[in-house]
Amino acid sequence: MSGPRLTLTAAGEDFDTAGAAAIAETIADAPTATVVVATGRTPMGAYGRLARDLPAGAGSALRVFQLDEYVGVPTDDPRSLAGWTRRSFVDPLAVDPHAVVWLDGLAEDREAACRAYDDAVAAAGGLDLAVLGLGPNGHLGFNEPPSDPSSRTREVALSKASLASNAGYAPGLDVPRSALTAGLDVLLAARRVVLLVSGRGKHEIVRRTLEGPVTADVPASFLQRHANLQVVVDRDAWQG
Ligand code: PGA
């Protein structure tokens, strides 16, 4: 591979603009692209910017896949990642929520729910774009360390680092302890990956991700082998 395309920005608006532009590139090429979109703090500004800058309806034919979901949390719960995906990306881009492939964290048979998700990815011909954040421990989605590149969509117990980070998403509410996550296998097979990383707290992990050994202990490090990776990173994360 030729190495990732690295877009280094100032923190704040410049970062959001660059993130939005990276996503808009795929939409311009393929308005019906299949995309998996992360929640978390990092991409929110980029999604807002994208919704403002795209011509009305330009994103509405995207085929969106949820990245991860807590187990046992209804979609109308403030902690639900489906709800967050809907508020931040699906609704602002006017994507039909019925056309989104959701991860069902309420399913009694969660293994079957995961297989249904993978079947939907396969039926769609795989993912054109994965828009991902970087976990404090190098996770992608909730592929917690250690995760092999062949990890399938599955239920995972959340690590201490993730629990601590997630606690900030819904202050005052209990943090769910387990989640369903799209597998590393489908994420790494996406034809294009945009990894968004911001803030000083991500300095060490972004360097380990891009410059350290490729290892299951830093699941995002497998992206070093991806042929079409764009990393949008702000100076706070890049320089520490
Ligand atoms: P953050 O989360 O964007 O809130 O830092 C990233 C992640 O945990 O994947």
XYZ file of N, CA and C and ligand atoms in Angstrom, residues 38-43 68 84 133-136 139-142 162 165-166 169 196 198 202, ligand 1:
78
model
N -19.739 6.142 12.511
C -19.484 6.103 13.944
C -20.293 7.182 14.668
N -20.622 6.883 15.918
C -21.053 7.945 16.832
C -19.814 8.351 17.631
N -19.984 8.891 18.834
C -18.845 9.393 19.611
C -18.739 10.902 19.420
N -17.858 11.507 20.207
C -17.748 12.978 20.159
C -17.093 13.453 18.876
N -16.125 12.670 18.412
C -15.242 13.160 17.353
C -15.956 13.574 16.059
N -16.862 12.740 15.517
C -17.387 13.081 14.182
C -18.579 14.038 14.185
N -22.297 0.358 15.968
C -22.320 -0.412 17.218
C -23.528 0.008 18.047
N -28.491 8.022 18.547
C -27.434 9.010 18.282
C -27.103 9.045 16.782
N -14.243 6.588 14.359
C -13.458 7.300 15.356
C -12.432 6.325 15.926
N -11.586 6.838 16.770
C -10.533 6.011 17.369
C -10.762 5.947 18.871
N -10.933 4.729 19.380
C -11.152 4.582 20.817
C -9.898 4.929 21.599
N -10.063 5.254 22.872
C -8.916 5.604 23.708
C -7.917 4.450 23.816
N -9.644 0.936 19.935
C -10.749 0.161 19.345
C -11.318 0.894 18.128
N -11.937 0.093 17.249
C -12.732 0.617 16.130
C -14.130 0.059 16.321
N -15.152 0.896 16.271
C -16.449 0.428 16.734
C -16.223 0.028 18.189
N -16.725 -1.149 18.575
C -16.361 -1.668 19.896
C -15.536 -2.940 19.759
N -13.153 1.940 27.624
C -14.369 2.325 26.901
C -15.459 2.756 27.866
N -14.738 6.259 28.949
C -14.995 7.218 27.882
C -16.504 7.364 27.636
N -17.202 6.246 27.630
C -18.637 6.273 27.332
C -19.445 6.944 28.433
N -20.796 10.271 27.672
C -21.814 10.475 26.635
C -23.189 10.782 27.222
N -11.311 9.533 11.865
C -11.309 10.896 12.413
C -10.741 10.858 13.830
N -9.343 13.443 17.036
C -9.113 14.802 17.542
C -8.815 14.790 19.038
N -5.881 11.750 22.469
C -5.714 10.689 21.466
C -4.288 10.643 20.912
P -14.894 9.652 20.855
O -15.001 8.091 20.765
O -15.090 10.171 19.457
O -16.026 10.048 21.765
O -13.539 9.975 21.388
C -14.258 7.383 19.838
C -14.423 5.923 20.090
O -14.500 5.499 21.259
O -14.428 5.152 19.116
